[in-house]
PDB file of C-alpha atoms and ligand atoms in Angstrom:
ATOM      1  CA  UNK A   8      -1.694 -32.372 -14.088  1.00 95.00           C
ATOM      2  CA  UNK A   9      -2.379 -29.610 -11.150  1.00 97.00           C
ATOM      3  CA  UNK A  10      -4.351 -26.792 -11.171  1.00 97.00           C
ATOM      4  CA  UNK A  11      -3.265 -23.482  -9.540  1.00 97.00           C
ATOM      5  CA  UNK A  12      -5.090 -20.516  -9.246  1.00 96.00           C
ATOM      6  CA  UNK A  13      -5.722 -19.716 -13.524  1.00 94.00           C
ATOM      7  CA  UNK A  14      -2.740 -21.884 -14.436  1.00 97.00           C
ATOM      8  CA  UNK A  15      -1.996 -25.929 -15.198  1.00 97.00           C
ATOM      9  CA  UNK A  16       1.010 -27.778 -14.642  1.00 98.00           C
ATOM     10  CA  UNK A  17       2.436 -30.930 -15.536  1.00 98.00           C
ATOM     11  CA  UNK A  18       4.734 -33.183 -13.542  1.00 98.00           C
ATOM     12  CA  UNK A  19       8.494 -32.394 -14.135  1.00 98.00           C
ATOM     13  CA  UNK A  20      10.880 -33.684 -11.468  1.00 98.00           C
ATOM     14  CA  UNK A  21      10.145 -36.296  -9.261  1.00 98.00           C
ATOM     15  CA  UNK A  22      10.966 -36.371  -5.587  1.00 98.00           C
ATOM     16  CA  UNK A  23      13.082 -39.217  -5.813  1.00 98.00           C
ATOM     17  CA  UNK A  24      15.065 -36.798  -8.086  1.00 98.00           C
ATOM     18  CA  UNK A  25      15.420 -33.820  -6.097  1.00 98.00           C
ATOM     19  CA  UNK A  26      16.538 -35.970  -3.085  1.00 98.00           C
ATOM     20  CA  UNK A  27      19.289 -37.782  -4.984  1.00 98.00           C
ATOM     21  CA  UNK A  28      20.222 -34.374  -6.479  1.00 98.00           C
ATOM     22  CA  UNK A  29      20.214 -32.920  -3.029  1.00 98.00           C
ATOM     23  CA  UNK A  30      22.379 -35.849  -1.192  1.00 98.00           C
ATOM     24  CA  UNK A  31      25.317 -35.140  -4.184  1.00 98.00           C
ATOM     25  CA  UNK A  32      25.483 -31.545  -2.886  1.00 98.00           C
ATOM     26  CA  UNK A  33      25.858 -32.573   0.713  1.00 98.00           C
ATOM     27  CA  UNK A  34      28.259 -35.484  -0.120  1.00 97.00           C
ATOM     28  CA  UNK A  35      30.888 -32.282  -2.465  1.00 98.00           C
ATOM     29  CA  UNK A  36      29.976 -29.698   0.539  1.00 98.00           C
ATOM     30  CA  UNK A  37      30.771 -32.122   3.281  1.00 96.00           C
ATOM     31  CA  UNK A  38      34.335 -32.840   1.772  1.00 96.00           C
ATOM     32  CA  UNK A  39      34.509 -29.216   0.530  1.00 97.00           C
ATOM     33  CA  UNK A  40      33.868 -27.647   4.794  1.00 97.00           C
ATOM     34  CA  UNK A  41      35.484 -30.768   6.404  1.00 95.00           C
ATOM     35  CA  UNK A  42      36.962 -29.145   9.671  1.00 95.00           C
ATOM     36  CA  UNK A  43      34.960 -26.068   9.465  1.00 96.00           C
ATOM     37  CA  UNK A  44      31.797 -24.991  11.007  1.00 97.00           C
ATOM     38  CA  UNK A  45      29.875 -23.142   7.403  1.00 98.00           C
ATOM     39  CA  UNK A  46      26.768 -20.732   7.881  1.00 98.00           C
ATOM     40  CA  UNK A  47      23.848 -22.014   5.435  1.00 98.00           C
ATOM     41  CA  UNK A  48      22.319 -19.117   4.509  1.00 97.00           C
ATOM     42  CA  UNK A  49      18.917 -19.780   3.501  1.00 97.00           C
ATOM     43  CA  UNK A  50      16.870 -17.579   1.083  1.00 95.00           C
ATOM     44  CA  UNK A  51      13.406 -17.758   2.485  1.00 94.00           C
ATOM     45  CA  UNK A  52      10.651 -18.321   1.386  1.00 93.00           C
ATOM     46  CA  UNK A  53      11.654 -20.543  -1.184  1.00 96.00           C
ATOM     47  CA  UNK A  54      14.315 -22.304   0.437  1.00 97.00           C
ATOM     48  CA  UNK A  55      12.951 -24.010   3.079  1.00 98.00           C
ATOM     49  CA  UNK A  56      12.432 -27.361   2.097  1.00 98.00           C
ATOM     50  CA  UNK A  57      15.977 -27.131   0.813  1.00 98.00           C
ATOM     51  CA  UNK A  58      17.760 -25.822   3.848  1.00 98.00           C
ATOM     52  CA  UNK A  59      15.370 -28.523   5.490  1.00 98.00           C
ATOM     53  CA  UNK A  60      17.128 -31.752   3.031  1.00 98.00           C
ATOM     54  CA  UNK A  61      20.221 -30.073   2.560  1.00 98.00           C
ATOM     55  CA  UNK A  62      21.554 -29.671   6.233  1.00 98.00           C
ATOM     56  CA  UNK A  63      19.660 -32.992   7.217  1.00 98.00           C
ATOM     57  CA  UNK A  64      22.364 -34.642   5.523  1.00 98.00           C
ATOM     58  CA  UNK A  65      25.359 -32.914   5.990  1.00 97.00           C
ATOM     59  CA  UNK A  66      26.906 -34.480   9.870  1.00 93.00           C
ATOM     60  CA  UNK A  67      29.139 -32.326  11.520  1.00 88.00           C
ATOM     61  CA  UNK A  68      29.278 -28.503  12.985  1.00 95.00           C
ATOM     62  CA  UNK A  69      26.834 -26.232  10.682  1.00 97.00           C
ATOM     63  CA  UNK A  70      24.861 -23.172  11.476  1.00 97.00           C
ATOM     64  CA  UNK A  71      21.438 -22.344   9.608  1.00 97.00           C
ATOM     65  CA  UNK A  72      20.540 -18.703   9.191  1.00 96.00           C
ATOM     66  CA  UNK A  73      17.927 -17.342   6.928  1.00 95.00           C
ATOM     67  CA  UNK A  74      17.571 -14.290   4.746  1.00 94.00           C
ATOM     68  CA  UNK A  75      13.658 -13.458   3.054  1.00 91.00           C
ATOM     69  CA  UNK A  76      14.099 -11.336  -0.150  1.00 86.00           C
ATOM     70  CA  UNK A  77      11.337 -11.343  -3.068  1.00 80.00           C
ATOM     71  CA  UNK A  78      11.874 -10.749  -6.387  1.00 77.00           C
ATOM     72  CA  UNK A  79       8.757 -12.525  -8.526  1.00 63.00           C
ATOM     73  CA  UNK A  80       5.398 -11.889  -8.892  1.00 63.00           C
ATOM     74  CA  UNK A  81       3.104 -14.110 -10.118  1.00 63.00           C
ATOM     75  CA  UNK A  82       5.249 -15.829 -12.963  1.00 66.00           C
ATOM     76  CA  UNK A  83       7.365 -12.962 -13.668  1.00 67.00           C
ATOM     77  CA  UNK A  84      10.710 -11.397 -12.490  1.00 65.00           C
ATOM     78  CA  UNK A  85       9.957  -8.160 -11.443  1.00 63.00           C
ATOM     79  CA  UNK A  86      13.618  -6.982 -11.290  1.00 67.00           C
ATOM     80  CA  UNK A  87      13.628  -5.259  -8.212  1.00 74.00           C
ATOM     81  CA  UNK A  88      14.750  -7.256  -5.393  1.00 77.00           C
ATOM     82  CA  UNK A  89      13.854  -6.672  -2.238  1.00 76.00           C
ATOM     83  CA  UNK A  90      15.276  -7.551   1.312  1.00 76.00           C
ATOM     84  CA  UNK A  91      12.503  -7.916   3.564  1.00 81.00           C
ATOM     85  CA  UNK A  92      14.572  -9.865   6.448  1.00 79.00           C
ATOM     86  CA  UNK A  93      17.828  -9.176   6.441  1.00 74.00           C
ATOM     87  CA  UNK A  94      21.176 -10.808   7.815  1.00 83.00           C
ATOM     88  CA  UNK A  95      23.802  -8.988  10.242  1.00 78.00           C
ATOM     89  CA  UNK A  96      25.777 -11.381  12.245  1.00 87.00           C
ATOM     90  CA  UNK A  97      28.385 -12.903   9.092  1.00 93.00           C
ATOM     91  CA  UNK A  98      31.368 -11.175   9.515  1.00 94.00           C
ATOM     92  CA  UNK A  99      34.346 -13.099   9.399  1.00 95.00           C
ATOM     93  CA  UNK A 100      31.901 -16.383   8.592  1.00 97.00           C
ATOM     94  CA  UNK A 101      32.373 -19.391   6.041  1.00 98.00           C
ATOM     95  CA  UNK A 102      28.685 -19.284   4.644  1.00 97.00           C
ATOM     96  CA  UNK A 103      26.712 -21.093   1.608  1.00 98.00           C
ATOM     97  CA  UNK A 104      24.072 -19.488   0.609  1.00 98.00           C
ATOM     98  CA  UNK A 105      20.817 -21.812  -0.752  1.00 98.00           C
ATOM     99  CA  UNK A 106      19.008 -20.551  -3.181  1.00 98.00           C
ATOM    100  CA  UNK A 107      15.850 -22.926  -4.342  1.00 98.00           C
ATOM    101  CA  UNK A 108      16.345 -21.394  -8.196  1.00 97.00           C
ATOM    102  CA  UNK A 109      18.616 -19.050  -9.580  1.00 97.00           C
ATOM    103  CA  UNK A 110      16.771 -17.934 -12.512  1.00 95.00           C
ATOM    104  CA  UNK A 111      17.764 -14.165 -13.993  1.00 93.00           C
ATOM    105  CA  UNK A 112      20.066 -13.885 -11.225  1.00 93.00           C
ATOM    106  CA  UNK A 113      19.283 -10.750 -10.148  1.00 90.00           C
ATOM    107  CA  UNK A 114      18.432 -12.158  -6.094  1.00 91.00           C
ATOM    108  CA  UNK A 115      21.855 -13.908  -6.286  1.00 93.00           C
ATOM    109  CA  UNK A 116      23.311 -10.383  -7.095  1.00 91.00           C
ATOM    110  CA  UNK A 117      21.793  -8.719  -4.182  1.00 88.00           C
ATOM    111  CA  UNK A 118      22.727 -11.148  -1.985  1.00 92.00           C
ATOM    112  CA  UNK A 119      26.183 -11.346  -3.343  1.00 93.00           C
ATOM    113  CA  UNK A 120      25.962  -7.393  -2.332  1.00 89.00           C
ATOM    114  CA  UNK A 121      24.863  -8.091   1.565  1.00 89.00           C
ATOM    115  CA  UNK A 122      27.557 -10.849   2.081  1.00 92.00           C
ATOM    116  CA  UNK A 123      30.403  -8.485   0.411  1.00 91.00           C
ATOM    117  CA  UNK A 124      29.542  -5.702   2.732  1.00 89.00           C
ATOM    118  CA  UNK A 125      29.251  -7.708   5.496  1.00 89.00           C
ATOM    119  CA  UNK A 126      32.899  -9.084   5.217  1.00 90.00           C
ATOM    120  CA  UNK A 127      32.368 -12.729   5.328  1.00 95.00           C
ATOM    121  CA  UNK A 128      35.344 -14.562   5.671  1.00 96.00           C
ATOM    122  CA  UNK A 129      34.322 -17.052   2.203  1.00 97.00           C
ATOM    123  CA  UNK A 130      30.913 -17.339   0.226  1.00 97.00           C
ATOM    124  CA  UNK A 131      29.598 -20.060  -2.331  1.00 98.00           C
ATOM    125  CA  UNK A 132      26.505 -20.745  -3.999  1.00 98.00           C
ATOM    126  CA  UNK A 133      24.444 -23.325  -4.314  1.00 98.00           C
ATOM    127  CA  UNK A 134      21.104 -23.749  -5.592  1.00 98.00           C
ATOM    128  CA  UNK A 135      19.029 -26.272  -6.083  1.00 98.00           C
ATOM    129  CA  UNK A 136      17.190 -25.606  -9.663  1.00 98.00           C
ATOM    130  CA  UNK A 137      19.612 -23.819 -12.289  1.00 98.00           C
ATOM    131  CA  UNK A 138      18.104 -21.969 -15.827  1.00 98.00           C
ATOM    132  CA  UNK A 139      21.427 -21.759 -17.314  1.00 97.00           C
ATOM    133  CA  UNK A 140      18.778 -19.965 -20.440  1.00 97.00           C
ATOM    134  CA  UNK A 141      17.747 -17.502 -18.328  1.00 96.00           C
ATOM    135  CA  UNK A 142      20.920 -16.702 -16.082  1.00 96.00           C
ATOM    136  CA  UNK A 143      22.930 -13.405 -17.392  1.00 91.00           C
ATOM    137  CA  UNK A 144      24.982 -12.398 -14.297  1.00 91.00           C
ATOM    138  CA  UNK A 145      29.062 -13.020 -14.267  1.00 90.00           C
ATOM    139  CA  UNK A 146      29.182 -14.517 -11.047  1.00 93.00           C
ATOM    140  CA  UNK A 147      29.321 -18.540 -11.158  1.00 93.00           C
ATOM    141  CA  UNK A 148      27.766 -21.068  -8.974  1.00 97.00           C
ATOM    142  CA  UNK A 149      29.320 -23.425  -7.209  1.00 98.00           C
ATOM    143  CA  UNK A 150      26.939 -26.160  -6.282  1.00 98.00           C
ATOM    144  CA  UNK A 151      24.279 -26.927  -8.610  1.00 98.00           C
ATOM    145  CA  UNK A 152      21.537 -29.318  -7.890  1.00 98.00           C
ATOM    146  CA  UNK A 153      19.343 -30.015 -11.119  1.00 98.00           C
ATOM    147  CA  UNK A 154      19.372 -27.692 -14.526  1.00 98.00           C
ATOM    148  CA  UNK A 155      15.836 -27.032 -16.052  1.00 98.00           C
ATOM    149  CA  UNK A 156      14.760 -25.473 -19.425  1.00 97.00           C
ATOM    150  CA  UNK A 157      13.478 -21.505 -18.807  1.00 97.00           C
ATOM    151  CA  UNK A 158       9.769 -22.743 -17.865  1.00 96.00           C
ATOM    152  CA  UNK A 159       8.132 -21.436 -14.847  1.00 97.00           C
ATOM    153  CA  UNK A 160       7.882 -24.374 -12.231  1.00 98.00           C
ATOM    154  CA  UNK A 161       6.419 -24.957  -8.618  1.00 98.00           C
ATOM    155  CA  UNK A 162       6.459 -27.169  -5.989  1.00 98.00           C
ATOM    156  CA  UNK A 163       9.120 -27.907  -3.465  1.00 98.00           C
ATOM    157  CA  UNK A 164       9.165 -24.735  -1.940  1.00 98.00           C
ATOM    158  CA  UNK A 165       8.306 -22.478  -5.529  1.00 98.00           C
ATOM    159  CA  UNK A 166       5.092 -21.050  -5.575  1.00 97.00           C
ATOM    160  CA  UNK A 167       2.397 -19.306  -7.589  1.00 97.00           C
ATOM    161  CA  UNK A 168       0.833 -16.766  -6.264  1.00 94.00           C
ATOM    162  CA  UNK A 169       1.678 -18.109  -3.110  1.00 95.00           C
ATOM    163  CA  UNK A 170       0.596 -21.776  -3.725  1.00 98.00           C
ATOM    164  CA  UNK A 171       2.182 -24.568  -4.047  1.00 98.00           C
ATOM    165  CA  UNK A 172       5.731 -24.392  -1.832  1.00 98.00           C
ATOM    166  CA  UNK A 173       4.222 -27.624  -0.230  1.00 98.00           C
ATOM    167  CA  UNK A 174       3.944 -30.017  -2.615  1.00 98.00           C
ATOM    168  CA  UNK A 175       7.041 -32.771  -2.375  1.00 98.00           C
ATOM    169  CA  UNK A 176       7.726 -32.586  -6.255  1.00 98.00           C
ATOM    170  CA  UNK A 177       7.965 -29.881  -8.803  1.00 98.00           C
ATOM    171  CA  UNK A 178       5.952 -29.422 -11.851  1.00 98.00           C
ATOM    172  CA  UNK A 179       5.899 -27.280 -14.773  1.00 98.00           C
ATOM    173  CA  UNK A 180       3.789 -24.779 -16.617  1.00 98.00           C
ATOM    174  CA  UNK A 181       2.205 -25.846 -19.424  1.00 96.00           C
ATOM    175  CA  UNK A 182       2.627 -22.641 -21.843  1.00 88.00           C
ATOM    176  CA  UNK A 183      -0.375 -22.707 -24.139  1.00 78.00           C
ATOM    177  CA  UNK A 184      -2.893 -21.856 -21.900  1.00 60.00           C
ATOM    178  CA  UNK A 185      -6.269 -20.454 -23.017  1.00 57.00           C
ATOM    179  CA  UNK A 186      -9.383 -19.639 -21.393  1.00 53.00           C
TER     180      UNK A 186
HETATM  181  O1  PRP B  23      17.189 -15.502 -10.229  1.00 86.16           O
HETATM  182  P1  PRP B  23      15.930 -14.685  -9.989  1.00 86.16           P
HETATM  183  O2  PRP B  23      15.247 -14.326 -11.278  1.00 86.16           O
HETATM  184  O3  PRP B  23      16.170 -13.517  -9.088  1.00 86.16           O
HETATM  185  O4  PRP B  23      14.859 -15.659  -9.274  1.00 86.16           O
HETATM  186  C1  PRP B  23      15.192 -16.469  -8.178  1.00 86.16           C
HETATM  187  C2  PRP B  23      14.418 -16.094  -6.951  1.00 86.16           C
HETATM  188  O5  PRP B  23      13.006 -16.054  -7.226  1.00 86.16           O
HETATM  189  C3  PRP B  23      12.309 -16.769  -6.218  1.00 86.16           C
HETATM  190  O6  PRP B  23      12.051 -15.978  -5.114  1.00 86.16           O
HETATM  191  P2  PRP B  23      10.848 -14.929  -5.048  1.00 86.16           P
HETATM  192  O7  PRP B  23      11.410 -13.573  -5.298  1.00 86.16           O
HETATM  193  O8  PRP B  23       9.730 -15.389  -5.909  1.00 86.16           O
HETATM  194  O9  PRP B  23      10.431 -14.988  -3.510  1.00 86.16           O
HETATM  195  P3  PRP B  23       9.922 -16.268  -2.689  1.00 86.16           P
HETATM  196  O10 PRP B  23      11.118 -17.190  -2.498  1.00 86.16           O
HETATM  197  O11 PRP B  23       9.434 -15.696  -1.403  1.00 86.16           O
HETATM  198  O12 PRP B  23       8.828 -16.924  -3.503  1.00 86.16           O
HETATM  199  C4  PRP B  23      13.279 -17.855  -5.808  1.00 86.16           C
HETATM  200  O13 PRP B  23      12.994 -18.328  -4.512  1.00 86.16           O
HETATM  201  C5  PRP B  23      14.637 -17.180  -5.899  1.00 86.16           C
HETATM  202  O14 PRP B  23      15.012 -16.599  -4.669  1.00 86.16           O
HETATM  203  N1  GUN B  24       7.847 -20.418  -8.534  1.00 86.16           N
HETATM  204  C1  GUN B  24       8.884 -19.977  -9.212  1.00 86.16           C
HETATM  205  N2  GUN B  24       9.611 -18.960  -8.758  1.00 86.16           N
HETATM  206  C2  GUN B  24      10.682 -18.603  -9.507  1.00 86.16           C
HETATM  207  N3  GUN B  24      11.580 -17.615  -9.290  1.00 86.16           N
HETATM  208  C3  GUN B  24      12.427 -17.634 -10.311  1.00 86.16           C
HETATM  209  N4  GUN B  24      12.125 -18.589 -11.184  1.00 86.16           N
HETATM  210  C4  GUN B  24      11.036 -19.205 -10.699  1.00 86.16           C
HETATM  211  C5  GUN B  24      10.230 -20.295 -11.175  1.00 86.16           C
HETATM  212  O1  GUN B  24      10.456 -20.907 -12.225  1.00 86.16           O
HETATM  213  N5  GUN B  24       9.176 -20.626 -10.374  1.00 86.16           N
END
């Protein structure tokens, strides 16, 4: 068990886990962009250990580009998404956006919104953690590393509060919590 800021969580997903999850991905994008040179487009912060694995394993032409919008705070979805660096150099692009957790959905739709105006040439998505419970938006995803149960988690890039993107495995709130 971990202790961050006021709240405890337990071990969920180990990082011999997320790395196998991560080199499936790479194996179905690899065959998926043979012959092409894809954008990644990471969503920072998040992302970054993703983007980090992800593109580590994926040989051939790629280009990495980043994107920092923020939607929680503390363990909550606030709703409003906000684009606080933005992308402008996609048009006409093959790009994959990586997402560390699409949870509501509501960052995936505003991103969805920035690469539609931009006039990309193709998108997909792929994210790392999926909460299939939680998710209410039409559009699907197309690379899905692990699915988790609608529990707030941190750890490989996922914070609280701004803790916790660096440890190397993820773990998971524990819900009854009293002080
Ligand atoms: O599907 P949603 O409910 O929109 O949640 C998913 C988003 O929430 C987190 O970002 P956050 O806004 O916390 O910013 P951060 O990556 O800087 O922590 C996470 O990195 C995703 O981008
Ligand atoms: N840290 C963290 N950020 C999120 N953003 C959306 N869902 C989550 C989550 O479960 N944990």
């Amino acid at each position: 068990m971990i202790k961050i800021h006021d709240l405890t969580f337990t071990p969920f997903i180990d990082k011999s886990q997320i790395d196998s999850a991560i080199s499936k991905m790479a194996e179905k994008i690899q065959k998926d962009y043979a012959g092409k040179t894809p954008v990644f487009l990471g969503v920072l912060n998040g992302a970054f250990p993703f983007v980090a694995a992800l593109t580590q394993k994926i040989s051939g032409n790629c280009e990495v580009e980043f994107t920092k919008l923020r939607s929680y705070a503390g363990t909550q979805t606030t709703q409003q998404v906000q684009e606080l660096i933005g992308v402008n150099n996609l048009k006409g692009r093959d790009v994959i956006v990586l997402e560390d957790i699409v949870d509501t959905g509501h960052t995936l739709t505003k991103i969805i919104n920035i690469l539609e105006n931009q006039e990309v040439s193709s998108y997909k998505i792929a994210t790392l953690f999926y909460k299939p419970e939680a998710y209410h938006q039409n559009h699907s995803l197309d690379y899905i590393g692990i699915e988790i149960p609608n529990k707030f988690i941190v750890g490989f890039g996922l914070d609280y509060d701004g803790l916790g993107r660096n440890l190397p495995e993820v773990y998971q709130l524990i819900e009854t919590q009293h002080d």
